[in-house]
mmCIF file of C-alpha atoms in Angstrom:
data_model
loop_
_atom_site.group_PDB
_atom_site.id
_atom_site.type_symbol
_atom_site.label_atom_id
_atom_site.label_comp_id
_atom_site.label_asym_id
_atom_site.label_seq_id
_atom_site.Cartn_x
_atom_site.Cartn_y
_atom_site.Cartn_z
ATOM 1 C CA GLY A 19 -0.401 13.494 12.929
ATOM 2 C CA ASP A 20 -0.713 9.471 12.568
ATOM 3 C CA SER A 21 2.403 7.320 11.853
ATOM 4 C CA VAL A 22 3.706 4.743 11.676
ATOM 5 C CA THR A 23 7.262 2.921 12.169
ATOM 6 C CA GLN A 24 9.181 0.103 11.168
ATOM 7 C CA MET A 25 12.489 -1.073 11.634
ATOM 8 C CA GLU A 26 14.738 -0.040 8.768
ATOM 9 C CA GLY A 27 16.310 -2.981 7.356
ATOM 10 C CA PRO A 28 17.731 -4.425 5.223
ATOM 11 C CA VAL A 29 16.967 -7.426 7.491
ATOM 12 C CA THR A 30 19.932 -10.379 6.500
ATOM 13 C CA LEU A 31 18.490 -13.875 8.388
ATOM 14 C CA SER A 32 19.861 -17.441 7.638
ATOM 15 C CA GLU A 33 17.210 -20.401 6.550
ATOM 16 C CA GLU A 34 14.743 -21.376 9.759
ATOM 17 C CA ALA A 35 15.834 -18.503 11.589
ATOM 18 C CA PHE A 36 13.430 -16.774 13.705
ATOM 19 C CA LEU A 37 12.039 -13.549 12.257
ATOM 20 C CA THR A 38 10.969 -9.908 14.216
ATOM 21 C CA ILE A 39 10.180 -7.032 12.237
ATOM 22 C CA ASN A 40 8.736 -3.749 14.756
ATOM 23 C CA CYS A 41 6.194 -1.913 13.591
ATOM 24 C CA THR A 42 4.784 0.947 16.122
ATOM 25 C CA TYR A 43 1.835 3.707 15.379
ATOM 26 C CA THR A 44 0.079 6.554 16.536
ATOM 27 C CA ALA A 45 -3.218 7.941 15.804
ATOM 28 C CA THR A 46 -6.395 9.177 17.321
ATOM 29 C CA GLY A 47 -9.462 7.010 17.863
ATOM 30 C CA TYR A 48 -9.189 3.006 17.324
ATOM 31 C CA PRO A 49 -7.286 2.157 14.085
ATOM 32 C CA SER A 50 -7.009 -1.189 12.365
ATOM 33 C CA LEU A 51 -3.506 -2.218 11.458
ATOM 34 C CA PHE A 52 -1.989 -4.456 8.808
ATOM 35 C CA TRP A 53 1.011 -5.828 7.197
ATOM 36 C CA TYR A 54 1.680 -6.056 3.461
ATOM 37 C CA VAL A 55 4.225 -7.884 1.589
ATOM 38 C CA GLN A 56 6.138 -6.652 -1.856
ATOM 39 C CA TYR A 57 7.813 -9.498 -3.938
ATOM 40 C CA PRO A 58 10.632 -8.059 -5.960
ATOM 41 C CA GLY A 59 8.528 -7.096 -9.213
ATOM 42 C CA GLU A 60 5.066 -7.107 -7.482
ATOM 43 C CA GLY A 61 2.333 -4.818 -6.349
ATOM 44 C CA LEU A 62 1.434 -4.969 -2.484
ATOM 45 C CA GLN A 63 -0.238 -8.128 -0.882
ATOM 46 C CA LEU A 64 -2.131 -8.066 2.202
ATOM 47 C CA LEU A 65 -0.018 -10.515 4.682
ATOM 48 C CA LEU A 66 -2.817 -10.331 7.786
ATOM 49 C CA LYS A 67 -4.395 -7.868 10.072
ATOM 50 C CA ALA A 68 -6.261 -6.619 13.343
ATOM 51 C CA THR A 69 -9.008 -4.649 14.076
ATOM 52 C CA LYS A 70 -8.975 -4.370 17.113
ATOM 53 C CA ALA A 71 -6.854 -4.348 20.721
ATOM 54 C CA ASP A 72 -5.496 -7.627 21.508
ATOM 55 C CA ASP A 73 -6.356 -9.323 17.731
ATOM 56 C CA LYS A 74 -3.721 -11.658 16.617
ATOM 57 C CA GLY A 75 -3.553 -11.499 12.881
ATOM 58 C CA SER A 76 -1.899 -14.865 11.238
ATOM 59 C CA ASN A 77 -1.079 -16.396 7.892
ATOM 60 C CA LYS A 78 1.836 -18.108 6.160
ATOM 61 C CA GLY A 79 3.255 -18.773 9.449
ATOM 62 C CA PHE A 80 3.029 -15.150 10.170
ATOM 63 C CA GLU A 81 1.670 -13.855 13.290
ATOM 64 C CA ALA A 82 1.608 -10.389 14.998
ATOM 65 C CA THR A 83 -0.551 -9.101 18.052
ATOM 66 C CA TYR A 84 -2.223 -5.980 17.813
ATOM 67 C CA ARG A 85 -0.749 -4.127 21.334
ATOM 68 C CA LYS A 86 -2.939 -0.713 22.396
ATOM 69 C CA GLU A 87 -0.720 -0.404 25.735
ATOM 70 C CA THR A 88 2.803 -0.399 23.431
ATOM 71 C CA THR A 89 1.144 0.800 20.411
ATOM 72 C CA SER A 90 2.684 -2.221 18.739
ATOM 73 C CA PHE A 91 2.156 -4.211 16.267
ATOM 74 C CA HIS A 92 5.300 -6.527 15.434
ATOM 75 C CA LEU A 93 5.851 -9.379 12.926
ATOM 76 C CA GLU A 94 6.732 -12.456 13.544
ATOM 77 C CA LYS A 95 7.879 -15.593 11.869
ATOM 78 C CA GLY A 96 9.240 -18.842 13.863
ATOM 79 C CA SER A 97 11.551 -20.247 10.852
ATOM 80 C CA VAL A 98 11.990 -18.013 7.918
ATOM 81 C CA GLN A 99 12.737 -19.370 3.949
ATOM 82 C CA VAL A 100 14.229 -17.969 1.203
ATOM 83 C CA SER A 101 10.639 -17.399 -0.383
ATOM 84 C CA ASP A 102 9.952 -14.816 2.482
ATOM 85 C CA SER A 103 12.522 -12.696 1.026
ATOM 86 C CA ALA A 104 10.386 -9.379 0.123
ATOM 87 C CA VAL A 105 9.538 -6.012 1.881
ATOM 88 C CA TYR A 106 7.087 -5.764 4.092
ATOM 89 C CA PHE A 107 5.008 -2.567 4.921
ATOM 90 C CA CYS A 108 3.231 -2.270 7.935
ATOM 91 C CA ALA A 109 0.283 0.245 7.962
ATOM 92 C CA LEU A 110 -3.405 1.686 9.364
ATOM 93 C CA SER A 111 -6.720 2.504 8.226
ATOM 94 C CA ALA A 112 -8.149 4.936 10.217
ATOM 95 C CA PRO A 113 -11.718 6.368 9.553
ATOM 96 C CA LEU A 114 -11.846 10.341 8.871
ATOM 97 C CA SER A 115 -14.829 12.397 8.569
ATOM 98 C CA LYS A 116 -16.193 11.488 4.709
ATOM 99 C CA THR A 117 -13.133 9.326 3.864
ATOM 100 C CA TYR A 118 -10.383 7.271 5.382
ATOM 101 C CA LYS A 119 -7.113 7.498 5.426
ATOM 102 C CA TYR A 120 -4.500 4.669 5.050
ATOM 103 C CA ILE A 121 -0.762 5.045 6.258
ATOM 104 C CA PHE A 122 2.186 2.826 5.200
ATOM 105 C CA GLY A 123 5.641 2.583 6.985
ATOM 106 C CA THR A 124 8.563 2.851 4.944
ATOM 107 C CA GLY A 125 9.252 -0.921 4.923
ATOM 108 C CA THR A 126 11.703 -3.111 5.743
ATOM 109 C CA ARG A 127 13.453 -5.434 3.330
ATOM 110 C CA LEU A 128 14.103 -8.829 4.383
ATOM 111 C CA LYS A 129 16.546 -11.203 2.776
ATOM 112 C CA VAL A 130 16.637 -14.608 3.757
ATOM 113 C CA LEU A 131 19.876 -17.166 2.634
ATOM 114 C CA ALA A 132 20.077 -20.353 2.478
ATOM 115 C CA LYS B 12 -12.532 -12.914 -7.908
ATOM 116 C CA ALA B 13 -10.051 -11.403 -10.667
ATOM 117 C CA GLY B 14 -7.757 -8.784 -8.699
ATOM 118 C CA VAL B 15 -7.127 -5.424 -9.268
ATOM 119 C CA THR B 16 -5.736 -5.172 -12.904
ATOM 120 C CA GLN B 17 -3.339 -1.988 -14.140
ATOM 121 C CA THR B 18 -2.454 -1.358 -17.459
ATOM 122 C CA PRO B 19 0.190 -1.176 -19.294
ATOM 123 C CA ARG B 20 2.884 -2.332 -16.747
ATOM 124 C CA TYR B 21 5.549 -0.662 -17.932
ATOM 125 C CA LEU B 22 5.783 2.647 -19.599
ATOM 126 C CA ILE B 23 8.803 4.699 -21.412
ATOM 127 C CA LYS B 24 8.056 8.597 -21.842
ATOM 128 C CA THR B 25 10.107 11.702 -22.044
ATOM 129 C CA ARG B 26 10.257 14.852 -20.377
ATOM 130 C CA GLY B 27 7.207 17.063 -21.391
ATOM 131 C CA GLN B 28 5.019 13.972 -22.065
ATOM 132 C CA GLN B 29 1.775 13.103 -20.519
ATOM 133 C CA VAL B 30 0.563 9.661 -19.484
ATOM 134 C CA THR B 31 -2.340 7.944 -18.402
ATOM 135 C CA LEU B 32 -2.231 5.179 -16.452
ATOM 136 C CA SER B 33 -5.373 2.687 -16.009
ATOM 137 C CA CYS B 34 -6.679 0.539 -13.194
ATOM 138 C CA SER B 35 -9.621 -1.717 -13.041
ATOM 139 C CA PRO B 36 -10.990 -2.817 -9.116
ATOM 140 C CA ILE B 37 -11.780 -5.732 -7.888
ATOM 141 C CA SER B 38 -15.607 -6.192 -8.499
ATOM 142 C CA GLY B 39 -17.783 -4.697 -6.149
ATOM 143 C CA HIS B 40 -15.109 -2.463 -5.112
ATOM 144 C CA ARG B 41 -16.262 1.341 -5.160
ATOM 145 C CA SER B 42 -12.694 2.750 -3.725
ATOM 146 C CA VAL B 43 -9.435 3.337 -5.740
ATOM 147 C CA SER B 44 -6.741 4.711 -4.653
ATOM 148 C CA TRP B 45 -3.682 5.569 -6.233
ATOM 149 C CA TYR B 46 0.272 5.807 -4.458
ATOM 150 C CA GLN B 47 3.256 6.901 -5.926
ATOM 151 C CA GLN B 48 6.280 4.332 -4.578
ATOM 152 C CA THR B 49 10.010 5.143 -4.833
ATOM 153 C CA PRO B 50 12.920 3.726 -3.126
ATOM 154 C CA GLY B 51 13.512 7.367 -1.825
ATOM 155 C CA GLN B 52 10.229 8.238 -0.255
ATOM 156 C CA GLY B 53 8.523 4.971 -0.117
ATOM 157 C CA LEU B 54 4.461 4.738 -0.860
ATOM 158 C CA GLN B 55 3.236 8.449 -1.210
ATOM 159 C CA PHE B 56 -0.662 8.317 -1.504
ATOM 160 C CA LEU B 57 -2.173 10.640 -4.670
ATOM 161 C CA PHE B 58 -5.335 10.177 -4.181
ATOM 162 C CA GLU B 59 -8.548 7.865 -3.597
ATOM 163 C CA TYR B 60 -11.869 7.892 -5.640
ATOM 164 C CA PHE B 61 -15.496 6.636 -4.274
ATOM 165 C CA SER B 62 -18.445 6.650 -6.752
ATOM 166 C CA GLU B 63 -16.683 8.739 -9.262
ATOM 167 C CA THR B 64 -16.223 11.301 -6.952
ATOM 168 C CA GLN B 65 -12.143 12.292 -5.537
ATOM 169 C CA ARG B 66 -13.202 11.714 -1.334
ATOM 170 C CA ASN B 67 -9.071 12.433 -0.669
ATOM 171 C CA LYS B 68 -6.319 13.837 -2.043
ATOM 172 C CA GLY B 69 -2.883 13.350 -1.092
ATOM 173 C CA ASN B 70 0.228 16.532 -1.322
ATOM 174 C CA PHE B 71 0.934 16.157 -4.900
ATOM 175 C CA PRO B 72 1.055 18.938 -7.193
ATOM 176 C CA GLY B 73 -1.807 19.379 -10.314
ATOM 177 C CA ARG B 74 -0.015 17.665 -12.801
ATOM 178 C CA PHE B 75 -1.080 14.753 -10.950
ATOM 179 C CA SER B 76 -4.835 14.234 -11.725
ATOM 180 C CA GLY B 77 -7.404 11.062 -11.496
ATOM 181 C CA ARG B 78 -11.039 10.423 -12.706
ATOM 182 C CA GLN B 79 -13.048 7.700 -11.582
ATOM 183 C CA PHE B 80 -15.823 5.988 -14.108
ATOM 184 C CA SER B 81 -19.374 4.644 -13.655
ATOM 185 C CA ASN B 82 -18.298 1.125 -13.200
ATOM 186 C CA SER B 83 -15.386 1.930 -10.964
ATOM 187 C CA ARG B 84 -12.584 1.636 -13.347
ATOM 188 C CA SER B 85 -9.951 4.680 -12.556
ATOM 189 C CA GLU B 86 -7.713 6.770 -14.586
ATOM 190 C CA MET B 87 -5.018 9.092 -13.816
ATOM 191 C CA ASN B 88 -3.110 11.370 -15.436
ATOM 192 C CA VAL B 89 0.231 12.903 -15.148
ATOM 193 C CA SER B 90 1.058 16.200 -17.555
ATOM 194 C CA THR B 91 4.454 17.785 -18.554
ATOM 195 C CA LEU B 92 6.623 14.548 -17.206
ATOM 196 C CA GLU B 93 9.516 15.584 -14.833
ATOM 197 C CA LEU B 94 12.231 12.903 -14.407
ATOM 198 C CA GLY B 95 11.314 12.959 -10.576
ATOM 199 C CA ASP B 96 8.024 11.351 -11.958
ATOM 200 C CA SER B 97 9.986 7.813 -12.430
ATOM 201 C CA ALA B 98 8.373 5.732 -10.358
ATOM 202 C CA LEU B 99 5.770 2.908 -9.522
ATOM 203 C CA TYR B 100 2.287 3.674 -9.604
ATOM 204 C CA LEU B 101 -0.081 1.271 -7.866
ATOM 205 C CA CYS B 102 -3.681 1.662 -7.186
ATOM 206 C CA ALA B 103 -5.404 -0.441 -4.734
ATOM 207 C CA SER B 104 -9.281 -1.031 -4.650
ATOM 208 C CA SER B 105 -11.228 -1.705 -1.145
ATOM 209 C CA LEU B 106 -15.025 -1.875 -0.637
ATOM 210 C CA GLY B 107 -15.122 1.975 -0.006
ATOM 211 C CA GLN B 108 -15.986 2.023 3.898
ATOM 212 C CA VAL B 109 -15.205 4.744 5.971
ATOM 213 C CA ILE B 110 -14.467 2.026 8.670
ATOM 214 C CA SER B 111 -10.988 0.975 9.573
ATOM 215 C CA THR B 112 -11.535 -2.153 8.916
ATOM 216 C CA ASP B 113 -11.554 -2.082 5.270
ATOM 217 C CA THR B 114 -9.075 -3.665 3.699
ATOM 218 C CA GLN B 115 -6.888 -2.573 0.045
ATOM 219 C CA TYR B 116 -6.092 -4.648 -2.495
ATOM 220 C CA PHE B 117 -3.526 -3.632 -4.475
ATOM 221 C CA GLY B 118 -2.701 -4.303 -8.259
ATOM 222 C CA PRO B 119 0.961 -4.883 -9.638
ATOM 223 C CA GLY B 120 1.592 -1.556 -10.414
ATOM 224 C CA THR B 121 2.524 0.563 -13.613
ATOM 225 C CA ARG B 122 5.893 1.608 -14.019
ATOM 226 C CA LEU B 123 7.049 4.479 -15.276
ATOM 227 C CA THR B 124 10.040 5.964 -16.400
ATOM 228 C CA VAL B 125 10.451 8.979 -17.352
ATOM 229 C CA LEU B 126 14.339 9.745 -19.896
#
């Protein structure tokens, strides 16, 4: 079945370090891919998305490219800040016959130290 | 545009009780989905409602139920609460189009603690 696999955390980085959080997926058809972020005590917020192969989603310095050949959607940021400390979820969305499915990865906790 | 709102934000109940959680979607959104989030299981899909009809359902027991009203607001109910039902319950709304690009927007969640 369809699934999303994320690298396990926690990931601990120093401020201004480069961030990569790996995400791979399996899906039939052509899903859209998303990254959501969850700050402590809050719900999930959409960070970025890509809807077709080779699309690059970007927001707040974060980027991810939809790679169909490697079925990946890795999240990157060139210089992280303490305020980026949160849990990051990779997700895919794919249509079903009369509805759609939204599948989330298990989340990767990022901790950025000053 | 106002975001997704959930009430209450926090609830404490005892085993055997029942609870009702409420979700108001973004104006114009017709789909509401519910998720249970726990440290051990991550985000698990409960069900999705569209135009007052349950359109999709996850693998949860019948104690978990929901409904959607004509204004797209949704409620979920958990009866005969168990300790394992303690979790953050998240509601997400979307336009409800059956296409992969339909983005879900999440509320802040209701933190349920069962004692």
